[in-house]
């Protein structure tokens, strides 16, 4: 998985800006017997690399993830908005602060526009069991000025 993410990141770095109207390829963030997470960048300007080291149906409170991106914007502050849908119905929306001026949770907080981030490590998340089904997730990372840093739509398949 590590090699894959590194390869993806290199490829992201080499992709021309202003990719046009074509959709970005669908990536597999993780795949296990009972759980599969696929995602696609919905930022017209760039793709990014993301993977989860293990993909258990019973999500552990500490997941190890890998994330690589080139910053379109500085991230003195960074927030994540998540919208979860099942069969077209909105189930859950939440917003989560990742970098705050007084509470930078990660080493990459405060990085500037144009810099590259590669994070491999744990994230705190609520541990829970994902009920069987197919879910659509919209994710948006944005900074202190509400400028988009990354955007993705994902599909979660849980058997
Ligand atoms: C992302 O959204 C597009 C357009 O709605 C859809 O065709 C695609 O399957 C979605 N990708 C994933 C990985 O959910
Ligand atoms: C989530 O946000 C969308 C768009 O703002 C809204 O239409 C939807 O009702 C919200 N869903 C929930 C469960 O709050």
CSV table of C-alpha atoms and ligand atoms in Angstrom, one decimal:
chain,number,residue,atom,x,y,z
A,1,UNK,CA,0.0,0.0,0.0
A,2,UNK,CA,2.9,2.3,0.8
A,3,UNK,CA,4.4,1.9,-2.7
A,4,UNK,CA,1.1,2.5,-4.2
A,5,UNK,CA,0.5,5.7,-2.4
A,6,UNK,CA,4.0,6.9,-3.2
A,7,UNK,CA,3.5,6.1,-6.9
A,8,UNK,CA,0.1,7.9,-6.9
A,9,UNK,CA,1.7,10.9,-5.3
A,10,UNK,CA,4.4,11.1,-7.9
A,11,UNK,CA,1.8,10.7,-10.6
A,12,UNK,CA,-0.2,13.5,-9.0
A,13,UNK,CA,2.8,15.7,-9.0
A,14,UNK,CA,3.4,15.1,-12.7
A,15,UNK,CA,-0.2,15.6,-13.8
A,16,UNK,CA,-0.7,18.9,-15.6
A,17,UNK,CA,-2.9,21.5,-13.9
A,18,UNK,CA,-6.3,22.3,-15.3
A,19,UNK,CA,-7.0,18.8,-16.2
A,20,UNK,CA,-10.2,19.9,-18.0
A,21,UNK,CA,-13.5,18.2,-17.9
A,22,UNK,CA,-12.4,14.6,-17.6
A,23,UNK,CA,-13.1,13.0,-14.3
A,24,UNK,CA,-10.1,11.9,-12.2
A,25,UNK,CA,-9.6,8.1,-11.9
A,26,UNK,CA,-11.3,6.1,-9.1
A,27,UNK,CA,-8.8,5.0,-6.4
A,28,UNK,CA,-9.1,2.3,-3.9
A,29,UNK,CA,-8.4,3.6,-0.4
A,30,UNK,CA,-8.7,0.1,1.1
A,31,UNK,CA,-10.2,-3.2,0.3
A,32,UNK,CA,-10.9,-6.1,2.6
A,33,UNK,CA,-13.2,-9.1,2.6
A,34,UNK,CA,-16.1,-7.1,4.1
A,35,UNK,CA,-15.2,-3.5,3.4
A,36,UNK,CA,-14.1,-1.5,0.3
A,37,UNK,CA,-13.6,2.2,0.1
A,38,UNK,CA,-13.3,3.9,-3.3
A,39,UNK,CA,-12.8,7.6,-3.9
A,40,UNK,CA,-12.4,10.1,-6.7
A,41,UNK,CA,-11.2,13.6,-6.5
A,42,UNK,CA,-13.9,16.2,-7.2
A,43,UNK,CA,-11.4,19.0,-7.3
A,44,UNK,CA,-11.1,19.9,-11.1
A,45,UNK,CA,-7.5,21.0,-10.5
A,46,UNK,CA,-6.0,18.1,-8.8
A,47,UNK,CA,-6.0,14.5,-7.6
A,48,UNK,CA,-4.6,13.3,-4.3
A,49,UNK,CA,-3.4,10.1,-2.7
A,50,UNK,CA,-5.2,8.5,0.2
A,51,UNK,CA,-5.2,5.1,1.7
A,52,UNK,CA,-6.2,3.3,4.9
A,53,UNK,CA,-3.7,0.7,6.1
A,54,UNK,CA,-6.4,-1.7,7.2
A,55,UNK,CA,-10.0,-1.9,6.3
A,56,UNK,CA,-11.9,-3.7,9.0
A,57,UNK,CA,-15.7,-3.5,9.1
A,58,UNK,CA,-15.3,-2.9,12.8
A,59,UNK,CA,-13.5,0.5,12.6
A,60,UNK,CA,-10.9,0.8,15.3
A,61,UNK,CA,-10.6,4.2,17.2
A,62,UNK,CA,-7.1,4.7,15.8
A,63,UNK,CA,-6.8,4.1,12.0
A,64,UNK,CA,-3.5,4.5,10.2
A,65,UNK,CA,-3.9,6.5,7.1
A,66,UNK,CA,-1.7,7.8,4.3
A,67,UNK,CA,-2.4,11.1,2.6
A,68,UNK,CA,-0.5,13.0,0.0
A,69,UNK,CA,-1.4,16.2,-1.7
A,70,UNK,CA,0.1,19.4,-3.1
A,71,UNK,CA,-1.5,22.4,-1.3
A,72,UNK,CA,-3.5,24.7,-3.5
A,73,UNK,CA,-3.9,26.9,-0.5
A,74,UNK,CA,-2.2,27.6,2.8
A,75,UNK,CA,-3.6,25.7,5.7
A,76,UNK,CA,-3.2,27.7,8.8
A,77,UNK,CA,-6.6,26.4,9.6
A,78,UNK,CA,-8.1,23.3,8.0
A,79,UNK,CA,-11.6,21.8,8.3
A,80,UNK,CA,-13.2,18.7,7.0
A,81,UNK,CA,-16.9,18.6,6.0
A,82,UNK,CA,-18.4,15.1,5.5
A,83,UNK,CA,-21.8,14.3,4.1
A,84,UNK,CA,-23.0,10.7,4.2
A,85,UNK,CA,-25.7,9.3,2.0
A,86,UNK,CA,-27.3,6.0,1.5
A,87,UNK,CA,-29.6,5.3,-1.5
A,88,UNK,CA,-29.6,9.0,-2.3
A,89,UNK,CA,-30.9,9.9,1.2
A,90,UNK,CA,-28.8,12.2,3.4
A,91,UNK,CA,-28.0,10.3,6.7
A,92,UNK,CA,-25.4,12.4,8.4
A,93,UNK,CA,-23.4,15.7,8.0
A,94,UNK,CA,-20.5,16.7,10.2
A,95,UNK,CA,-17.7,19.1,10.2
A,96,UNK,CA,-14.4,18.4,11.9
A,97,UNK,CA,-11.5,20.8,12.6
A,98,UNK,CA,-8.1,19.4,11.6
A,99,UNK,CA,-5.9,22.4,12.0
A,100,UNK,CA,-6.8,25.4,14.2
A,101,UNK,CA,-4.5,28.2,15.1
A,102,UNK,CA,-4.6,27.3,18.8
A,103,UNK,CA,-4.9,23.6,18.2
A,104,UNK,CA,-2.8,22.2,15.3
A,105,UNK,CA,-3.5,18.5,15.6
A,106,UNK,CA,-1.0,17.5,12.9
A,107,UNK,CA,2.6,18.3,11.9
A,108,UNK,CA,1.4,19.6,8.5
A,109,UNK,CA,-0.8,22.3,10.0
A,110,UNK,CA,0.4,25.7,8.9
A,111,UNK,CA,2.0,24.6,5.6
A,112,UNK,CA,1.9,27.1,2.8
A,113,UNK,CA,0.4,27.1,-0.7
A,114,UNK,CA,2.5,25.1,-3.1
A,115,UNK,CA,4.0,22.9,-0.5
A,116,UNK,CA,3.6,19.1,-0.6
A,117,UNK,CA,2.1,17.2,2.3
A,118,UNK,CA,2.7,13.5,2.9
A,119,UNK,CA,1.2,12.2,6.1
A,120,UNK,CA,1.4,8.6,7.3
A,121,UNK,CA,0.1,8.0,10.7
A,122,UNK,CA,-2.9,7.6,13.0
A,123,UNK,CA,-6.1,9.6,13.0
A,124,UNK,CA,-8.5,9.6,15.8
A,125,UNK,CA,-11.9,8.6,14.8
A,126,UNK,CA,-14.8,7.1,16.7
A,127,UNK,CA,-14.6,3.3,16.6
A,128,UNK,CA,-17.8,1.7,15.4
A,129,UNK,CA,-19.1,-1.1,13.2
A,130,UNK,CA,-20.2,0.0,9.7
A,131,UNK,CA,-23.6,-1.5,9.0
A,132,UNK,CA,-23.9,-3.5,5.8
A,133,UNK,CA,-24.7,-1.5,2.7
A,134,UNK,CA,-23.5,0.9,0.1
A,135,UNK,CA,-22.8,4.5,1.1
A,136,UNK,CA,-21.9,7.6,-0.8
A,137,UNK,CA,-19.7,10.1,1.0
A,138,UNK,CA,-18.8,13.7,0.0
A,139,UNK,CA,-15.7,15.1,1.6
A,140,UNK,CA,-14.3,18.6,1.4
A,141,UNK,CA,-11.2,20.0,3.0
A,142,UNK,CA,-11.2,23.8,3.2
A,143,UNK,CA,-9.0,26.4,4.9
A,144,UNK,CA,-9.5,29.6,7.0
A,145,UNK,CA,-10.8,31.5,3.9
A,146,UNK,CA,-13.2,28.7,3.0
A,147,UNK,CA,-11.1,27.9,-0.1
A,148,UNK,CA,-11.1,24.3,-1.1
A,149,UNK,CA,-8.0,22.4,-0.3
A,150,UNK,CA,-9.3,19.0,-1.5
A,151,UNK,CA,-12.6,17.5,-2.4
A,152,UNK,CA,-13.6,13.9,-2.9
A,153,UNK,CA,-16.6,11.7,-3.4
A,154,UNK,CA,-16.3,8.2,-2.1
A,155,UNK,CA,-18.2,5.0,-2.1
A,156,UNK,CA,-18.2,2.6,0.9
A,157,UNK,CA,-19.2,-0.9,0.2
A,158,UNK,CA,-19.8,-3.0,3.3
A,159,UNK,CA,-20.7,-6.7,2.9
B,1,LIG,C1,-18.2,10.2,-7.8
B,1,LIG,O1,-19.3,10.9,-8.4
B,1,LIG,C2,-19.5,10.6,-9.8
B,1,LIG,C3,-20.6,11.5,-10.2
B,1,LIG,O2,-21.7,11.5,-9.4
B,1,LIG,C4,-19.8,9.1,-9.9
B,1,LIG,O3,-20.0,8.8,-11.2
B,1,LIG,C5,-18.7,8.3,-9.3
B,1,LIG,O4,-19.0,6.9,-9.4
B,1,LIG,C6,-18.4,8.7,-7.9
B,1,LIG,N1,-17.2,8.0,-7.5
B,1,LIG,C7,-17.1,7.3,-6.4
B,1,LIG,C8,-15.8,6.6,-6.1
B,1,LIG,O5,-18.0,7.2,-5.5
B,2,LIG,C1,-26.9,17.6,5.1
B,2,LIG,O1,-26.6,18.8,4.4
B,2,LIG,C2,-27.4,18.8,3.2
B,2,LIG,C3,-26.9,20.0,2.3
B,2,LIG,O2,-26.7,21.2,3.1
B,2,LIG,C4,-28.9,18.9,3.6
B,2,LIG,O3,-29.7,19.0,2.4
B,2,LIG,C5,-29.2,17.7,4.4
B,2,LIG,O4,-30.6,17.7,4.8
B,2,LIG,C6,-28.3,17.5,5.6
B,2,LIG,N1,-28.6,16.2,6.2
B,2,LIG,C7,-28.7,16.0,7.5
B,2,LIG,C8,-28.9,14.6,7.9
B,2,LIG,O5,-28.6,17.0,8.3
